[in-house]
CSV table of C-alpha atoms in Angstrom, one decimal:
chain,number,residue,atom,x,y,z
A,246,MET,CA,2.5,8.9,6.8
A,247,ASN,CA,-0.1,10.4,5.1
A,248,ARG,CA,-3.4,10.9,6.2
A,249,SER,CA,-4.4,8.8,2.7
A,250,SER,CA,-2.4,5.7,4.1
A,251,LYS,CA,-3.6,5.7,7.6
A,252,ARG,CA,-6.9,5.7,6.2
A,253,PHE,CA,-5.9,3.0,4.0
A,254,ASP,CA,-4.5,0.6,6.5
A,255,GLN,CA,-7.5,1.7,8.4
A,256,ASP,CA,-10.2,-0.2,6.3
A,257,LEU,CA,-7.3,-2.7,5.6
A,258,SER,CA,-7.4,-3.8,9.6
A,259,GLU,CA,-11.6,-4.2,8.8
A,260,CYS,CA,-11.2,-6.5,5.7
A,261,VAL,CA,-8.3,-8.8,7.3
A,262,GLU,CA,-11.4,-9.4,10.2
A,263,THR,CA,-13.9,-10.1,7.6
A,264,MET,CA,-11.3,-12.7,6.0
A,265,ARG,CA,-10.5,-14.2,9.1
A,266,ASP,CA,-13.7,-15.2,9.8
A,267,GLY,CA,-15.4,-15.7,6.6
A,268,SER,CA,-12.7,-16.9,4.3
A,269,LYS,CA,-9.9,-19.4,6.7
A,270,SER,CA,-8.5,-20.9,3.1
A,271,PHE,CA,-7.6,-18.1,1.4
A,272,PHE,CA,-6.8,-16.5,4.9
A,273,ALA,CA,-4.2,-19.5,5.4
A,274,ALA,CA,-2.8,-19.1,2.0
A,275,SER,CA,-2.6,-15.4,2.3
A,276,ARG,CA,-0.1,-15.4,5.1
A,277,VAL,CA,2.9,-16.5,2.9
A,278,LEU,CA,2.1,-14.1,0.4
A,279,PRO,CA,4.8,-10.9,0.7
A,280,SER,CA,3.1,-8.3,2.3
A,281,ARG,CA,3.0,-5.9,-0.8
A,282,VAL,CA,0.5,-8.8,-3.0
A,283,ARG,CA,-1.0,-9.6,0.6
A,284,ASP,CA,-2.5,-6.2,1.8
A,285,PRO,CA,-4.0,-5.5,-1.8
A,286,ALA,CA,-5.1,-8.8,-2.0
A,287,THR,CA,-7.0,-9.0,1.3
A,288,ALA,CA,-8.9,-5.7,0.0
A,289,LEU,CA,-9.8,-7.5,-3.0
A,290,TYR,CA,-11.1,-10.6,-1.1
A,291,ALA,CA,-12.9,-8.4,1.6
A,292,PHE,CA,-15.3,-7.1,-0.6
A,293,CYS,CA,-15.4,-10.3,-3.0
A,294,ARG,CA,-16.7,-11.9,0.0
A,295,ILE,CA,-19.0,-9.0,1.3
A,296,THR,CA,-20.5,-8.9,-2.2
A,297,ASP,CA,-21.0,-12.4,-2.1
A,298,ASP,CA,-22.7,-12.4,1.0
A,299,ILE,CA,-25.6,-9.7,0.0
A,300,ALA,CA,-25.8,-11.5,-3.6
A,301,ASP,CA,-26.3,-15.1,-1.7
A,302,ALA,CA,-28.7,-14.2,1.3
A,303,ALA,CA,-31.9,-15.8,1.0
A,304,ASP,CA,-33.6,-12.5,0.1
A,305,ALA,CA,-31.7,-11.2,-2.5
A,306,THR,CA,-33.1,-9.6,-5.5
A,307,GLU,CA,-32.2,-7.7,-8.7
A,308,GLN,CA,-32.0,-4.6,-6.4
A,309,SER,CA,-29.6,-6.2,-4.5
A,310,ILE,CA,-27.6,-6.8,-7.8
A,311,ILE,CA,-28.3,-3.6,-8.9
A,312,THR,CA,-26.9,-1.9,-5.7
A,313,LEU,CA,-23.3,-3.5,-6.1
A,314,GLN,CA,-23.3,-2.5,-9.6
A,315,LYS,CA,-23.3,1.3,-8.4
A,316,ARG,CA,-20.9,0.6,-5.5
A,317,LEU,CA,-18.6,-0.8,-8.1
A,318,ASP,CA,-19.4,2.4,-10.6
A,319,ALA,CA,-18.7,4.8,-7.5
A,320,ILE,CA,-15.4,2.6,-6.5
A,321,TYR,CA,-14.0,2.9,-10.3
A,322,LEU,CA,-15.2,6.6,-10.3
A,323,GLY,CA,-13.0,7.1,-7.1
A,324,GLN,CA,-15.8,7.8,-4.8
A,325,PRO,CA,-16.5,4.8,-3.3
A,326,ILE,CA,-19.1,4.6,-0.6
A,327,ASP,CA,-18.5,4.8,3.2
A,328,GLU,CA,-17.6,1.2,3.6
A,329,ALA,CA,-14.0,-0.1,4.1
A,330,ALA,CA,-13.7,-3.2,1.6
A,331,ASP,CA,-15.0,-0.3,-0.6
A,332,ARG,CA,-12.9,2.1,-0.4
A,333,ALA,CA,-9.6,-0.4,-0.1
A,334,LEU,CA,-10.7,-1.2,-3.4
A,335,ALA,CA,-11.2,1.8,-4.9
A,336,GLU,CA,-7.3,2.0,-4.0
A,337,VAL,CA,-6.8,-1.0,-5.1
A,338,VAL,CA,-7.9,-1.4,-8.6
A,339,ARG,CA,-6.2,2.0,-9.4
A,340,ALA,CA,-2.6,1.1,-8.6
A,341,PHE,CA,-3.1,-2.2,-10.5
A,342,ASP,CA,-4.9,-1.2,-13.7
A,343,ILE,CA,-7.8,-3.9,-12.8
A,344,PRO,CA,-10.3,-3.4,-15.5
A,345,LYS,CA,-13.6,-2.9,-14.6
A,346,GLU,CA,-14.9,-5.7,-16.7
A,347,LEU,CA,-13.2,-8.2,-14.3
A,348,PRO,CA,-15.5,-7.2,-10.8
A,349,LEU,CA,-18.6,-6.5,-13.2
A,350,ALA,CA,-18.1,-10.3,-14.4
A,351,LEU,CA,-18.4,-11.6,-10.6
A,352,ILE,CA,-21.1,-9.4,-9.9
A,353,GLU,CA,-22.6,-11.0,-13.2
A,354,GLY,CA,-22.1,-14.5,-12.0
A,355,TYR,CA,-24.1,-13.2,-8.6
A,356,THR,CA,-27.2,-12.1,-10.4
A,357,TRP,CA,-26.6,-15.8,-11.3
A,358,ASP,CA,-27.5,-16.9,-7.8
A,359,THR,CA,-30.5,-14.6,-7.3
A,360,GLN,CA,-32.2,-16.1,-10.3
A,361,TYR,CA,-31.3,-19.8,-8.8
A,362,ARG,CA,-29.6,-20.6,-12.7
A,363,THR,CA,-28.8,-24.1,-13.0
A,364,TYR,CA,-26.7,-25.5,-15.1
A,365,GLU,CA,-27.7,-28.2,-18.2
A,366,THR,CA,-24.0,-28.9,-19.1
A,367,PHE,CA,-20.4,-28.8,-17.7
A,368,ASP,CA,-19.6,-26.2,-20.1
A,369,GLU,CA,-22.1,-24.0,-18.5
A,370,LEU,CA,-21.0,-24.7,-15.5
A,371,LEU,CA,-17.6,-23.2,-16.4
A,372,ASP,CA,-19.7,-20.3,-17.6
A,373,TYR,CA,-20.6,-19.9,-14.1
A,374,CYS,CA,-17.2,-20.4,-12.2
A,375,ALA,CA,-15.8,-18.2,-14.6
A,376,ARG,CA,-17.8,-15.3,-13.3
A,377,VAL,CA,-17.7,-16.2,-9.6
A,378,ALA,CA,-14.0,-17.3,-9.4
A,379,GLY,CA,-12.1,-17.1,-12.8
A,380,THR,CA,-13.1,-13.3,-12.1
A,381,VAL,CA,-10.6,-13.3,-9.0
A,382,GLY,CA,-7.5,-15.3,-10.5
A,383,ALA,CA,-7.6,-12.7,-13.4
A,384,MET,CA,-7.5,-10.1,-11.0
A,385,MET,CA,-4.8,-11.3,-8.0
A,386,CYS,CA,-2.7,-12.5,-11.3
A,387,LEU,CA,-2.9,-8.2,-12.1
A,388,ILE,CA,-2.1,-7.9,-7.9
A,389,MET,CA,1.2,-9.8,-8.6
A,390,GLY,CA,2.2,-8.1,-11.4
A,391,LYS,CA,1.7,-10.2,-14.3
A,392,ARG,CA,-0.6,-9.3,-17.4
A,393,GLU,CA,0.7,-12.3,-19.8
A,394,SER,CA,-2.0,-14.5,-21.1
A,395,GLU,CA,-1.0,-17.4,-20.6
A,396,THR,CA,-0.1,-16.9,-16.4
A,397,VAL,CA,-3.6,-15.1,-16.3
A,398,ALA,CA,-5.3,-18.3,-18.3
A,399,ARG,CA,-3.8,-20.5,-15.4
A,400,ALA,CA,-5.1,-18.4,-12.8
A,401,CYS,CA,-8.3,-17.9,-14.4
A,402,GLU,CA,-7.9,-21.9,-14.8
A,403,LEU,CA,-7.2,-22.3,-10.9
A,404,GLY,CA,-10.5,-20.2,-9.8
A,405,LEU,CA,-12.5,-22.9,-12.1
A,406,ALA,CA,-11.3,-25.8,-10.0
A,407,MET,CA,-11.6,-23.8,-6.5
A,408,GLN,CA,-15.3,-23.5,-7.5
A,409,LEU,CA,-15.8,-26.6,-8.3
A,410,THR,CA,-14.1,-27.9,-5.2
A,411,ASN,CA,-17.0,-25.5,-3.8
A,412,ILE,CA,-19.6,-26.7,-5.3
A,413,ALA,CA,-18.2,-30.7,-4.8
A,414,ARG,CA,-18.3,-29.9,-0.5
A,415,ASP,CA,-21.7,-27.8,-0.7
A,416,VAL,CA,-24.3,-30.0,-2.1
A,417,GLY,CA,-26.4,-30.7,0.7
A,418,GLU,CA,-25.7,-27.1,1.8
A,419,ASP,CA,-26.4,-25.4,-1.8
A,420,ALA,CA,-29.8,-27.9,-1.8
A,421,MET,CA,-30.8,-26.5,1.7
A,422,ASN,CA,-30.6,-23.3,-0.2
A,423,GLY,CA,-32.8,-24.2,-3.0
A,424,ARG,CA,-29.9,-24.1,-5.3
A,425,ILE,CA,-28.2,-27.1,-7.7
A,426,TYR,CA,-24.7,-26.3,-9.2
A,427,LEU,CA,-23.9,-29.6,-10.4
A,428,PRO,CA,-24.7,-30.6,-14.2
A,429,ILE,CA,-28.4,-30.9,-14.7
A,430,GLU,CA,-27.0,-33.5,-17.7
A,431,TRP,CA,-25.2,-35.7,-15.4
A,432,MET,CA,-27.8,-36.2,-12.6
A,433,ARG,CA,-30.0,-37.6,-14.8
A,434,GLU,CA,-27.7,-39.5,-16.2
A,435,GLU,CA,-27.4,-41.1,-12.7
A,436,GLY,CA,-30.8,-41.4,-12.7
A,437,LEU,CA,-31.5,-38.4,-10.5
A,438,GLU,CA,-34.2,-35.9,-12.0
A,439,PRO,CA,-33.3,-32.9,-10.5
A,440,LYS,CA,-36.4,-30.7,-9.0
A,441,GLU,CA,-37.4,-34.0,-7.0
A,442,TRP,CA,-34.3,-34.7,-5.6
A,443,LEU,CA,-34.0,-30.9,-4.4
A,444,ALA,CA,-37.2,-31.6,-3.2
A,445,ASN,CA,-35.9,-34.0,-0.9
A,446,PRO,CA,-32.0,-34.0,-0.9
A,447,GLN,CA,-30.7,-37.5,0.2
A,448,PHE,CA,-26.9,-38.8,-0.4
A,449,ASN,CA,-27.0,-42.1,-2.1
A,450,GLU,CA,-24.9,-44.0,-4.5
A,451,ALA,CA,-25.9,-42.0,-7.7
A,452,ILE,CA,-24.8,-38.3,-6.3
A,453,SER,CA,-21.4,-39.9,-5.1
A,454,ARG,CA,-20.9,-40.4,-9.0
A,455,VAL,CA,-21.5,-36.6,-9.8
A,456,VAL,CA,-19.8,-35.4,-6.9
A,457,ALA,CA,-17.2,-38.1,-7.9
A,458,ARG,CA,-16.5,-36.5,-11.3
A,459,LEU,CA,-17.0,-33.5,-10.9
A,460,LEU,CA,-13.8,-33.7,-8.4
A,461,LYS,CA,-12.4,-35.3,-11.2
A,462,GLU,CA,-12.4,-32.4,-13.6
A,463,ALA,CA,-11.3,-29.9,-10.8
A,464,ASP,CA,-7.9,-32.0,-10.2
A,465,LYS,CA,-7.7,-31.6,-14.0
A,466,LEU,CA,-8.1,-28.0,-13.6
A,467,TYR,CA,-5.5,-28.3,-10.4
A,468,THR,CA,-3.1,-29.9,-12.2
A,469,GLN,CA,-3.3,-27.4,-15.6
A,470,ALA,CA,-3.0,-24.2,-13.5
A,471,GLU,CA,-0.2,-25.5,-11.5
A,472,ILE,CA,1.9,-24.4,-15.1
A,473,GLY,CA,1.5,-21.2,-14.6
A,474,ILE,CA,2.1,-20.6,-11.0
A,475,GLY,CA,6.1,-20.6,-12.0
A,476,ASP,CA,5.4,-17.9,-13.7
A,477,LEU,CA,4.8,-15.9,-10.8
A,478,PRO,CA,7.0,-13.9,-8.6
A,479,TRP,CA,9.2,-16.2,-6.6
A,480,ASP,CA,8.0,-14.8,-3.3
A,481,CYS,CA,4.8,-15.1,-4.3
A,482,ARG,CA,4.4,-19.0,-5.4
A,483,PRO,CA,4.4,-20.3,-2.1
A,484,ALA,CA,1.0,-18.9,-1.5
A,485,ILE,CA,-0.5,-19.6,-4.8
A,486,ALA,CA,1.0,-23.0,-4.4
A,487,ALA,CA,-0.7,-23.1,-0.9
A,488,ALA,CA,-4.4,-22.0,-2.1
A,489,ARG,CA,-4.2,-24.5,-4.7
A,490,LEU,CA,-3.4,-27.3,-2.2
A,491,ILE,CA,-5.5,-26.2,0.5
A,492,TYR,CA,-8.7,-26.0,-2.0
A,493,ALA,CA,-7.8,-29.5,-3.4
A,494,GLU,CA,-7.3,-31.1,0.1
A,495,ILE,CA,-11.4,-30.2,0.4
A,496,GLY,CA,-11.7,-32.8,-2.4
A,497,ARG,CA,-9.7,-35.0,-0.6
A,498,GLU,CA,-11.7,-34.7,2.3
A,499,VAL,CA,-14.7,-35.0,0.7
A,500,GLU,CA,-13.7,-38.1,-0.7
A,501,ARG,CA,-13.2,-39.5,2.7
A,502,LEU,CA,-16.1,-39.0,3.6
A,503,ASN,CA,-17.0,-41.3,0.7
A,504,LEU,CA,-18.3,-38.7,-1.3
A,505,ASP,CA,-21.2,-37.6,1.0
A,506,SER,CA,-21.5,-33.8,0.6
A,507,VAL,CA,-25.0,-34.0,1.2
A,508,SER,CA,-25.2,-34.5,4.9
A,509,VAL,CA,-22.0,-33.6,6.3
A,510,ARG,CA,-19.7,-30.3,5.1
A,511,ALA,CA,-15.7,-31.5,4.3
A,512,VAL,CA,-13.2,-28.9,6.3
A,513,VAL,CA,-9.2,-29.2,5.9
A,514,SER,CA,-8.1,-29.1,10.1
A,515,LYS,CA,-5.7,-26.4,10.9
A,516,GLN,CA,-3.1,-28.8,11.5
A,517,ARG,CA,-3.9,-30.0,7.7
A,518,LYS,CA,-3.4,-26.9,6.6
A,519,LEU,CA,0.1,-26.1,8.3
A,520,VAL,CA,1.2,-29.1,6.6
A,521,LEU,CA,0.0,-28.2,3.0
A,522,LEU,CA,1.4,-24.4,3.6
A,523,THR,CA,5.0,-26.3,4.3
A,524,HIS,CA,4.8,-28.3,2.4
A,525,ALA,CA,4.1,-25.3,-0.3
A,526,THR,CA,6.8,-23.3,0.9
A,527,SER,CA,9.6,-25.7,0.6
A,528,ALA,CA,10.5,-28.8,-2.1
A,529,ILE,CA,7.5,-28.7,-3.3
A,530,ILE,CA,8.0,-25.6,-5.0
A,531,ALA,CA,10.6,-26.6,-7.3
A,532,LYS,CA,8.1,-28.4,-9.7
A,533,PHE,CA,6.2,-25.2,-9.8
A,534,SER,CA,9.1,-23.3,-10.7
A,535,ILE,CA,9.4,-26.1,-14.3
A,536,ARG,CA,8.0,-24.4,-17.2
A,537,ARG,CA,6.0,-26.3,-19.4
A,538,PHE,CA,4.2,-26.4,-22.4
A,539,ASN,CA,0.7,-23.8,-22.0
A,540,PRO,CA,-2.0,-25.6,-23.1
A,541,GLU,CA,-5.2,-23.3,-24.7
A,542,ALA,CA,-7.2,-21.5,-22.4
A,543,HIS,CA,-10.9,-23.0,-21.8
A,544,PRO,CA,-13.5,-20.8,-24.0
A,545,SER,CA,-15.6,-20.3,-20.8
A,546,ILE,CA,-12.2,-17.9,-19.6
A,547,GLN,CA,-11.3,-16.4,-23.1
A,548,PHE,CA,-13.2,-13.4,-22.4
A,549,LEU,CA,-11.7,-12.4,-18.7
A,550,ILE,CA,-7.9,-12.6,-20.9
A,551,GLU,CA,-9.7,-10.6,-23.8
A,552,ALA,CA,-10.4,-7.9,-21.2
A,553,VAL,CA,-7.0,-7.7,-20.1
A,554,ASN,CA,-5.2,-7.7,-22.6
A,555,LYS,CA,-7.2,-4.8,-24.2
A,556,THR,CA,-6.6,-2.8,-20.9
A,557,PRO,CA,-3.4,-1.4,-21.2
A,558,HIS,CA,-0.9,-1.5,-18.0
A,559,ILE,CA,-0.8,2.6,-18.0
A,560,ARG,CA,-4.3,3.2,-17.6
A,561,HIS,CA,-5.6,5.2,-14.6
A,562,TYR,CA,-9.4,5.7,-13.7
A,563,GLY,CA,-9.1,9.4,-12.1
A,564,GLY,CA,-4.8,9.5,-11.6
A,565,THR,CA,-1.7,10.1,-13.2
A,566,ILE,CA,1.5,7.8,-13.3
A,567,HIS,CA,2.6,9.6,-10.8
A,568,GLU,CA,0.0,9.3,-8.3
A,569,ARG,CA,-0.2,5.3,-9.3
A,570,LEU,CA,3.7,4.9,-8.7
A,571,THR,CA,3.5,7.1,-5.6
A,572,TRP,CA,0.7,5.0,-3.9
A,573,VAL,CA,2.9,1.9,-4.8
A,574,VAL,CA,5.8,3.4,-2.8
A,575,ASP,CA,3.7,4.2,-0.3
A,576,LEU,CA,2.7,0.8,0.3
A,577,LEU,CA,6.4,-0.4,-0.1
A,578,GLU,CA,7.1,1.9,3.0
A,579,ARG,CA,4.1,1.1,4.9
A,580,VAL,CA,4.7,-3.0,4.5
A,581,GLU,CA,8.5,-1.7,5.7
A,582,GLU,CA,7.3,0.5,9.2
A,583,ARG,CA,4.8,-2.9,10.3
A,584,LYS,CA,8.3,-4.9,9.5
A,585,ARG,CA,9.9,-2.7,12.3
A,586,ASP,CA,7.0,-2.5,15.0
A,587,ALA,CA,6.6,-6.3,14.5
A,588,GLU,CA,10.4,-6.8,14.9
A,589,MET,CA,10.4,-4.3,17.5
A,590,THR,CA,7.1,-6.0,19.3
A,591,VAL,CA,9.6,-9.6,19.7
A,592,ALA,CA,12.5,-7.5,20.7
A,593,ASP,CA,10.8,-6.1,23.7
A,594,ARG,CA,9.3,-9.6,24.6
A,595,PHE,CA,12.9,-10.6,24.6
A,596,ILE,CA,14.3,-8.0,26.6
A,597,GLN,CA,11.5,-7.2,29.0
A,598,PRO,CA,12.6,-10.7,30.9
A,599,LEU,CA,16.2,-8.8,31.4
A,600,ARG,CA,15.2,-5.8,33.0
């Protein structure tokens, strides 16, 4: 193993810890991914988690976003700053031909957060969700080796659904931070004046109906996104199905709390996650394996699909085709080494008492 490979493994270990602490739903689902996908996906999510925390901080400013953009520029130049997540992502975007437009759109979504932007209509809210979550779906699709427009569209829609679920779950937490992500139009239809409600956020029947409406839209997108799971590599389907089931279950937990996401925060228990992981890795996958009609992509994610389409699969940021293939082969070799190490560890535990 060369020095670059060792460094990537070290950086990846730090990324794993970031995800273990900060994104439990992703961490649970990612354990089912094959290692060749899990490693780069972990690097991607760690960078997203860290940059999201920076942008979401109470003291985040325009300068915070400029700093993130500079970090991304350095990543795509192959000269990342001295941070594990940045170094790991630089390897990933080069190896999997991830167009820069995708993480740039993600950072644009962060910019909207720092501006405390509100969204008058549901379609405007989806424009935001496309940036902070649809982008991640598209990048995950590329890491899994799929670039077809229909598959990318379904991956983006899964991101939209997940973000809508997050918004429905975090109404109270967002309000405490001075933010409203619920469609303003929907609130007014229920007799709620957004500014007045934000000054004194209370749970009531009106806000519960808005949350219920948002979860209903999320469920439509989850159903539509399922169509693309069968197009993914067979060994990636369980993890994506698990992510879909675990995030949708957050919505069910909100419903069990009588749609009160203002005074309490819905959490899916570890036991329930294990049950859903089991479902995702067994009979339920048969449903996702059936090819069905692919609906037209929502306008909010069309620009993400176009960014993938216009990026040739063999395009590199400071690297040759040979370098890219070498990186991928090296990654697979490291995966095998870790498997052998794990098998030896298990064998040692079994043999030790016999000695």
